[in-house]
Tab-separated table of C-alpha atoms and ligand atoms in Angstrom:
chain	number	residue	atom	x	y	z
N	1	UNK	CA	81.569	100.898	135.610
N	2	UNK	CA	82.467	98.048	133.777
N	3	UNK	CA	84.225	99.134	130.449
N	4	UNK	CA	84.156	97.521	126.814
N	5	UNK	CA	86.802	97.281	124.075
N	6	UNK	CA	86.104	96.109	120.484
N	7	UNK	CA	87.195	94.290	117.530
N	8	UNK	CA	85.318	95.775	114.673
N	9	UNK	CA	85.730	93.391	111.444
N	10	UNK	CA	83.774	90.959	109.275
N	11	UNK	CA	83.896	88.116	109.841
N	12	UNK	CA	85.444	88.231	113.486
N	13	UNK	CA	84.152	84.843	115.233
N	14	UNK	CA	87.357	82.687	114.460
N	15	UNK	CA	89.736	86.071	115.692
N	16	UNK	CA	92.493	85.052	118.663
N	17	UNK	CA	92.143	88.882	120.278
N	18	UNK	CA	88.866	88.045	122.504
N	19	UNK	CA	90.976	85.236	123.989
N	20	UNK	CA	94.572	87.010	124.479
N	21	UNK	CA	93.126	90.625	125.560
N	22	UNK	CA	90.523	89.281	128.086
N	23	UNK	CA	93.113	87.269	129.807
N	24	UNK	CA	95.611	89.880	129.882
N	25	UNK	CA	92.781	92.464	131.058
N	26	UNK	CA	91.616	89.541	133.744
N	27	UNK	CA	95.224	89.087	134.061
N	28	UNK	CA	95.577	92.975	135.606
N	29	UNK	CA	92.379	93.218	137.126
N	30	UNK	CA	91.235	95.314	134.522
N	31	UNK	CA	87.377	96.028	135.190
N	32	UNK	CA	86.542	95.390	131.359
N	33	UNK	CA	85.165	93.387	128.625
N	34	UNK	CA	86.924	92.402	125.269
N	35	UNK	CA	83.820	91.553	122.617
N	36	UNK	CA	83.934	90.625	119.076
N	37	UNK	CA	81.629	93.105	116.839
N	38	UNK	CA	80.669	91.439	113.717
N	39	UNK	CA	79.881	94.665	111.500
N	40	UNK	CA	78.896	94.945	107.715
N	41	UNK	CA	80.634	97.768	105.603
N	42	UNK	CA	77.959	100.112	105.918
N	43	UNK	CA	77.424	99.470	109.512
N	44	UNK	CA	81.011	101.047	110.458
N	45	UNK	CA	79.400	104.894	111.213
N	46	UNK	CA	77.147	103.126	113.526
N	47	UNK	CA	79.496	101.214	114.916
N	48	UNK	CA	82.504	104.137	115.511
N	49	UNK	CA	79.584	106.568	117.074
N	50	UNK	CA	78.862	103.666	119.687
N	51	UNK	CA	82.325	103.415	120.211
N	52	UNK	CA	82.595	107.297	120.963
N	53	UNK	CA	80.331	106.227	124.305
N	54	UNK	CA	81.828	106.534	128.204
N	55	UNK	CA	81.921	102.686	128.427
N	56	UNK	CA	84.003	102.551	125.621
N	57	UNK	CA	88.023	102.305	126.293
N	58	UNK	CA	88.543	101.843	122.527
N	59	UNK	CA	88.630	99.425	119.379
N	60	UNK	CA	90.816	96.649	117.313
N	61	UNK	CA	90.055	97.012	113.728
N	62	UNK	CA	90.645	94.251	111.354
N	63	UNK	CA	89.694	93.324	107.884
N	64	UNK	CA	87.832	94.898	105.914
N	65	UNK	CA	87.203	97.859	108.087
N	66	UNK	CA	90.784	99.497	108.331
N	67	UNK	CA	90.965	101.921	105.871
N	68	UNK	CA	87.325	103.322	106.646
N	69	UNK	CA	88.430	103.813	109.852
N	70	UNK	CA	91.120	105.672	109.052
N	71	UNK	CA	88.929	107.879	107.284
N	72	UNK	CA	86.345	108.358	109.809
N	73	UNK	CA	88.085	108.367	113.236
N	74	UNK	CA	88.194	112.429	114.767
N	75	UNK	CA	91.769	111.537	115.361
N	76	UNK	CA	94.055	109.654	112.658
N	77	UNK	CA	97.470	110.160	113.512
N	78	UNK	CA	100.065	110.738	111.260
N	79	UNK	CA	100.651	107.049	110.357
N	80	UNK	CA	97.261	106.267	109.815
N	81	UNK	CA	97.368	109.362	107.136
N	82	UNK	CA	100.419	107.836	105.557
N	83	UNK	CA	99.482	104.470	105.415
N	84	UNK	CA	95.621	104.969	105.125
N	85	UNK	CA	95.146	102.036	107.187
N	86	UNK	CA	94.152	102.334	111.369
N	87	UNK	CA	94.041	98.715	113.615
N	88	UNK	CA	93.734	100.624	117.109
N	89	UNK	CA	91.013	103.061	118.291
N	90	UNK	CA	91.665	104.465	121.574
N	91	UNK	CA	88.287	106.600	123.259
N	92	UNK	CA	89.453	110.033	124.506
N	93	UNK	CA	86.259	111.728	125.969
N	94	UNK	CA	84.244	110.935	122.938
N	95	UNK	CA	87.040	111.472	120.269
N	96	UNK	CA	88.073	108.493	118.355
N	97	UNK	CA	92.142	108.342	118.084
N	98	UNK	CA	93.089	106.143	114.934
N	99	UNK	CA	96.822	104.300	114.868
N	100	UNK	CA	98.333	101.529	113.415
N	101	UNK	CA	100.207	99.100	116.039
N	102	UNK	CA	100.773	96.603	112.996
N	103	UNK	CA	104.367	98.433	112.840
N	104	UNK	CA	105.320	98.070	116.142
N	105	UNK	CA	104.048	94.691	116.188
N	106	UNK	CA	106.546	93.794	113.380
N	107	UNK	CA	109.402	95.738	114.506
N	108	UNK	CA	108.932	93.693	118.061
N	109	UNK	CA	108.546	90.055	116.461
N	110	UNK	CA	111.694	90.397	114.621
N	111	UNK	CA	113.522	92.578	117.614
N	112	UNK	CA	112.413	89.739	119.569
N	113	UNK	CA	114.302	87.027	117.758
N	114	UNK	CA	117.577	89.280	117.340
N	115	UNK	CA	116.459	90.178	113.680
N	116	UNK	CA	118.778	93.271	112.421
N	117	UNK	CA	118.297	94.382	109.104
N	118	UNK	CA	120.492	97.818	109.000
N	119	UNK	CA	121.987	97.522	106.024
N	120	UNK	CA	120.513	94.331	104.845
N	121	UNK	CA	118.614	93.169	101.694
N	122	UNK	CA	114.895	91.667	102.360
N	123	UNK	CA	112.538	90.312	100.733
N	124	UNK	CA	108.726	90.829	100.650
N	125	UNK	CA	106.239	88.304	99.354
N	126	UNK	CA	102.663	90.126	98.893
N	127	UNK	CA	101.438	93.717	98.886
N	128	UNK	CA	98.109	93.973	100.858
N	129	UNK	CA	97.274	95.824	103.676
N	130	UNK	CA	99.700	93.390	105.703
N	131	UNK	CA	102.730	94.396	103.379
N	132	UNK	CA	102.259	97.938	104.157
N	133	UNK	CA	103.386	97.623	107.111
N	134	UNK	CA	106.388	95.614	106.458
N	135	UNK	CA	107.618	98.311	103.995
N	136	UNK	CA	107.043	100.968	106.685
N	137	UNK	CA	109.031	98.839	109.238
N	138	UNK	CA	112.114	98.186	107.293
N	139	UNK	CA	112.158	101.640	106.384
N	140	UNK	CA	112.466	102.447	109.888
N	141	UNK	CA	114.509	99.857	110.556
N	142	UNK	CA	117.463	100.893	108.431
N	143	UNK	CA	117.522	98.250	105.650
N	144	UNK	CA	119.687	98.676	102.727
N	145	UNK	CA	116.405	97.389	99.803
N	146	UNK	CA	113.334	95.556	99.301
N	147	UNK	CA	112.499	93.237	96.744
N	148	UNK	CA	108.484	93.313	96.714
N	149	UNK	CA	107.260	89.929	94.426
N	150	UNK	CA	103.218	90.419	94.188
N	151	UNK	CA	101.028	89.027	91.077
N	152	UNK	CA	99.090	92.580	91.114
N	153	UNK	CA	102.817	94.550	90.005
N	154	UNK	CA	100.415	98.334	90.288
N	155	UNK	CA	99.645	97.144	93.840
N	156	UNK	CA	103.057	96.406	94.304
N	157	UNK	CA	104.420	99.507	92.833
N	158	UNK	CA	102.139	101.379	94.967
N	159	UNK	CA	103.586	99.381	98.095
N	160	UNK	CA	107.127	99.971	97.379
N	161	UNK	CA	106.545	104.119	97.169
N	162	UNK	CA	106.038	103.302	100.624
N	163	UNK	CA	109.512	102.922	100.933
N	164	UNK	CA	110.042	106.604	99.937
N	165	UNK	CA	113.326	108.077	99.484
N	166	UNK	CA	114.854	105.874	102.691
N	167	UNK	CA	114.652	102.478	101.466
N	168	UNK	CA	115.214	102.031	97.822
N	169	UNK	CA	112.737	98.995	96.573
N	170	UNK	CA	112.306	97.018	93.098
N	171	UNK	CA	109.177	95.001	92.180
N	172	UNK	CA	108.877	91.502	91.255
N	173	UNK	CA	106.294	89.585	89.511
N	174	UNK	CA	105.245	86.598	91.769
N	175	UNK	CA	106.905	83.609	90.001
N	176	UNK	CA	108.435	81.357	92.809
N	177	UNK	CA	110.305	79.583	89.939
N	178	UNK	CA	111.968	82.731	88.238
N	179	UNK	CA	115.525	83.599	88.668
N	180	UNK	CA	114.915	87.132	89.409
N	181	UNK	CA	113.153	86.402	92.459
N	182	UNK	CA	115.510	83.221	93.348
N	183	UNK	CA	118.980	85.179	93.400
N	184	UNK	CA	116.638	88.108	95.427
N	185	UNK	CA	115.776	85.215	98.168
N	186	UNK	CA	119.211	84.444	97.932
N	187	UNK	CA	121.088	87.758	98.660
N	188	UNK	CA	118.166	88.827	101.268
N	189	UNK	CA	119.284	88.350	105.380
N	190	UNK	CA	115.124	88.209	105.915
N	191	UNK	CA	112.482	87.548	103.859
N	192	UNK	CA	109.068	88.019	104.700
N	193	UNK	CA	105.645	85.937	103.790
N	194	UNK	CA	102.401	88.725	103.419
N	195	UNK	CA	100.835	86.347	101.175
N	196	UNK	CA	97.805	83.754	102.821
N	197	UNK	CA	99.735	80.609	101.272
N	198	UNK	CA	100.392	78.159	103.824
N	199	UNK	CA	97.211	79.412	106.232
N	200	UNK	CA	95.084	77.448	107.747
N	201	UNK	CA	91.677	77.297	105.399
N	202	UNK	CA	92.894	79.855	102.575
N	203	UNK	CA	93.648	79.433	99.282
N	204	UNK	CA	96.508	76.882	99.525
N	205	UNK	CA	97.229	75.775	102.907
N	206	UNK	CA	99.734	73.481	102.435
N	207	UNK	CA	101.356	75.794	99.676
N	208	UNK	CA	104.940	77.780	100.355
N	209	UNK	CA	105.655	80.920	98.234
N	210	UNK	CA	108.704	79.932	97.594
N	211	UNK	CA	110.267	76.337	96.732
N	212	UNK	CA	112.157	74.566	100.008
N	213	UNK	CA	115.146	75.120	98.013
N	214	UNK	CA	115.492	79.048	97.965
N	215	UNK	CA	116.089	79.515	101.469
N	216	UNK	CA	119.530	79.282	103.187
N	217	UNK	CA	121.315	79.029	106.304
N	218	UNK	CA	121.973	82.389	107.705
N	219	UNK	CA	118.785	84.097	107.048
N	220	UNK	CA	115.350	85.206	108.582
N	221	UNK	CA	112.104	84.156	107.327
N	222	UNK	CA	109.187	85.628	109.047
N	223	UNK	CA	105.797	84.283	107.913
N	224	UNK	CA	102.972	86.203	109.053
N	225	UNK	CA	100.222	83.580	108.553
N	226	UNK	CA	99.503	82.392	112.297
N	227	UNK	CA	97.255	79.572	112.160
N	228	UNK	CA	99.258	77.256	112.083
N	229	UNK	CA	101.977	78.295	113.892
N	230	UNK	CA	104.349	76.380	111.831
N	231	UNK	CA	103.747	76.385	107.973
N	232	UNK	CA	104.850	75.340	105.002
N	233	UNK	CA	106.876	78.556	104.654
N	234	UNK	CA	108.705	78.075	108.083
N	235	UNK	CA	109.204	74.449	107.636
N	236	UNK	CA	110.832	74.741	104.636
N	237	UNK	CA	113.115	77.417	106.118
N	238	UNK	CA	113.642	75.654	109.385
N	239	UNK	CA	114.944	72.733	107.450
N	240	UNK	CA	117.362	74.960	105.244
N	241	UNK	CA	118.485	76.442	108.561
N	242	UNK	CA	117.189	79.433	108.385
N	243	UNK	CA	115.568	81.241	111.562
N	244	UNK	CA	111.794	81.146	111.531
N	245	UNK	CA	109.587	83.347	113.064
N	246	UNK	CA	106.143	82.772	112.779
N	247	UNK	CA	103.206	85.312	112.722
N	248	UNK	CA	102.068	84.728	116.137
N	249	UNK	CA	104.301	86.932	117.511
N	250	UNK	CA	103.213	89.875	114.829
N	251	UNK	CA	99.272	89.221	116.290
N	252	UNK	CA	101.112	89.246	120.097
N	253	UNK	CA	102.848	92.431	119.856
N	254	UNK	CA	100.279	94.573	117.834
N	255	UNK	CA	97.876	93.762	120.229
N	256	UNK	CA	99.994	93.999	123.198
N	257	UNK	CA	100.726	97.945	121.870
N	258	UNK	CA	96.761	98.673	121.472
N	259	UNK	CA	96.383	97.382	125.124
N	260	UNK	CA	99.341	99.540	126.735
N	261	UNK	CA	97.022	102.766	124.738
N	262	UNK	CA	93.842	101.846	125.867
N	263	UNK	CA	95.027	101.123	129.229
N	264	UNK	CA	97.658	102.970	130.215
N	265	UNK	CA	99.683	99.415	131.602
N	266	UNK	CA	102.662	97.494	130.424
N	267	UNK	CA	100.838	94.499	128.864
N	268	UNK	CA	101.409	90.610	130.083
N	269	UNK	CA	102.534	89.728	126.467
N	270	UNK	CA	102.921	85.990	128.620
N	271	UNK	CA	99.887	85.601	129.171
N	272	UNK	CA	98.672	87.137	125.989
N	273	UNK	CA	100.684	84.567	123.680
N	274	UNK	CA	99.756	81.273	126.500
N	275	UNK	CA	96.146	82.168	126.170
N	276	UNK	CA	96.766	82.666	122.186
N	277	UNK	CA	98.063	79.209	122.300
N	278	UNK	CA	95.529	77.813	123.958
N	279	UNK	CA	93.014	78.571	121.870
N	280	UNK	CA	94.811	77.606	118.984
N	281	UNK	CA	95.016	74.407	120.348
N	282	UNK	CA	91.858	73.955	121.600
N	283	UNK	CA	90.527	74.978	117.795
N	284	UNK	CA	93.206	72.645	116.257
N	285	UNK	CA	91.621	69.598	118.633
N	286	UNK	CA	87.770	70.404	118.335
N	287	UNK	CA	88.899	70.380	114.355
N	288	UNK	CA	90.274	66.645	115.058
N	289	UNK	CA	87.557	65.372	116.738
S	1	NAP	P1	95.442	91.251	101.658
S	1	NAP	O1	95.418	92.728	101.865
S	1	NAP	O2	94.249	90.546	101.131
S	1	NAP	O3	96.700	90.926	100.669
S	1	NAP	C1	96.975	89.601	100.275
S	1	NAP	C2	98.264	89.555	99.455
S	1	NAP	O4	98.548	88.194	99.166
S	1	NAP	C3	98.176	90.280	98.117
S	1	NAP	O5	99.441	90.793	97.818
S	1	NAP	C4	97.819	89.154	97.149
S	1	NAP	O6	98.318	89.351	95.837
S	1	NAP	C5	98.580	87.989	97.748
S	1	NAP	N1	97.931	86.716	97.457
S	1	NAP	C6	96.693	86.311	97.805
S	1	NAP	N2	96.457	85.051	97.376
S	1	NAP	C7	97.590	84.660	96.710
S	1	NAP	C8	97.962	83.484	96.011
S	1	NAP	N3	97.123	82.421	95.919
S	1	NAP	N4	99.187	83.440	95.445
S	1	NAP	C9	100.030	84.505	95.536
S	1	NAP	N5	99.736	85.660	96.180
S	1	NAP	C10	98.520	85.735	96.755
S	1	NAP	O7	95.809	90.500	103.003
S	1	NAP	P2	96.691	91.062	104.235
S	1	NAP	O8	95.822	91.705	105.202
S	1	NAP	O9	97.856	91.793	103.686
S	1	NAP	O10	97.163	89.671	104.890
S	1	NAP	C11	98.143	88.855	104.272
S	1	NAP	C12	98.492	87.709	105.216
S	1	NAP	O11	99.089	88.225	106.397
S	1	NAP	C13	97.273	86.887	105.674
S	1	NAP	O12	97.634	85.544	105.709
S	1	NAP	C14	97.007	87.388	107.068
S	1	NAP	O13	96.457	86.386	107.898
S	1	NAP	C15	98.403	87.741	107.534
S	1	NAP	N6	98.391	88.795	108.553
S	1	NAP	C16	98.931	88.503	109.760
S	1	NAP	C17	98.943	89.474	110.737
S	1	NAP	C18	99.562	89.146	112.069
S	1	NAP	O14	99.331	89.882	113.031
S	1	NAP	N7	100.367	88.111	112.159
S	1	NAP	C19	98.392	90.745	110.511
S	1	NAP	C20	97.848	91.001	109.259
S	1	NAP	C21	97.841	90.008	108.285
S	1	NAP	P3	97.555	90.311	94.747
S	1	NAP	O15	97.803	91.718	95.195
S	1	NAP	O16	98.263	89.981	93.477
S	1	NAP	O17	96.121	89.900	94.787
């Protein structure tokens, strides 16, 4: 029997994941289907007891859905407690496992482009559900602080706790002129953009959190806006020679870990990031023409 995977959000039609995991399941010869489930906030019950069917291999979950989730799968594991927050489902016999690949999918990006930060100052831009994650991989990853600069400074406190007693944090407000945050940038070997500036059709896409100037040579700024692949942000940094690492990768490697759990097989994170590609470029063309 033909199985089915899921992406559970709202909206979902302009999501890369239909395009990357079908070719990486056609890729195998996986006998299943990848489809995009466009479901409103009180829909999600629904939704997670179709999911709990025999066809089902599992789910994606994106925005807004992925704290509910992590409420209501049968299965959260001990992540998805701590962060409140599940992106992978994974169908055991009817019982919905809940995890979070978004950490692995960091840790992987920056592992990727020889990023260490043992012992290193970083710096976080944003504290949404994206900055979680971040805190929760650099707390894993040894780092010596985090600066977190967010205009909500609650949401950021609550961020930082995050952190717990591993990785000692301080809070910022978001002013991309103040000093505070400037000599932060400064000292930091990788600094990190969770904030939509600089994405494609958000609130400022050709806006950088930070001025061109605050970057230097040395360091690691990791953007994890995707579309485009190169933004403001990683311009700026590129030309300051810093190394930039776009959020591609992040979208890659999350997805590549919910395929390996659904599947059971070493995902073609090739063919996952050409067929990523090319439908960013085939969206970037039919936006042209
Ligand atoms: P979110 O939960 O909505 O959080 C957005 C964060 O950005 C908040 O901290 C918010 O600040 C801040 N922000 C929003 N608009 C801003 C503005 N105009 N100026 C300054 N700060 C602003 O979103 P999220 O899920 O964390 O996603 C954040 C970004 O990461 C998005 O661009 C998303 O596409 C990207 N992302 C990428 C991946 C990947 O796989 N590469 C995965 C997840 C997310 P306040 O708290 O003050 O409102």
């Amino acid at each position: 029997m033909t199985k089915t995977i899921a992406l559970l959000g709202h909206p979902v039609a302009h999501s890369l994941s239909p395009r990357f995991q079908q070719a990486a399941l056609d890729a195998l010869g996986v006998d299943a289907r990848y489809e995009a489930w466009d479901v409103l906030p009180e829909d999600v019950p629904v939704a997670l007891e179709r999911l709990r069917g025999g066809e089902m291999l599992g789910a994606n979950v994106t925005i807004p859905h992925k704290e509910t989730v992590a409420r209501l799968a049968d299965r959260p594991d001990a992540l998805v407690e701590w962060m409140g927050a599940a992106n992978t489902l994974v169908n055991h016999g009817g019982q919905l496992a809940a995890t979070n690949t978004d950490i692995t999918g960091i840790q992987r990006s920056l592992a990727a482009e020889g990023v260490d930060v043992r012992g290193r100052r970083v710096v976080l831009l944003g504290a949404g559900g994206a900055a979680r994650a971040v805190v929760i991989a650099m707390r894993r990853a040894g780092a010596a602080h985090l600066a977190i600069a967010n205009r909500d400074q609650a949401r950021a406190q609550a961020v930082a706790a995050l952190g717990g007693d591993e990785l000692p944090t301080s809070v910022l407000p978001f002013d991309p002129t103040s000093q505070a945050l400037l000599d932060a940038v400064a000292e930091a070997s990788l600094v990190v953009n969770a904030t939509p500036l600089g994405m494609a059709h958000g609130p400022d896409e050709h806006a950088s959190p930070l001025p061109a100037s605050a970057f230097r040579a040395g360091q690691a700024a990791f953007d994890l806006v995707y579309i485009p692949e190169e933004t403001p942000f990683l311009r700026d940094a590129r030309a300051a020679g810093a190394h930039p690492i776009g959020g591609l990768a992040m979208l890659i490697h999350q997805g590549a870990e919910a395929f390996r759990l659904w599947t059971g097989l070493e995902p073609p994170v090739d063919v996952m990031f050409e067929a990523a590609r090319t439908a960013l470029a085939e969206r970037a063309q039919a936006e042209r023409s």
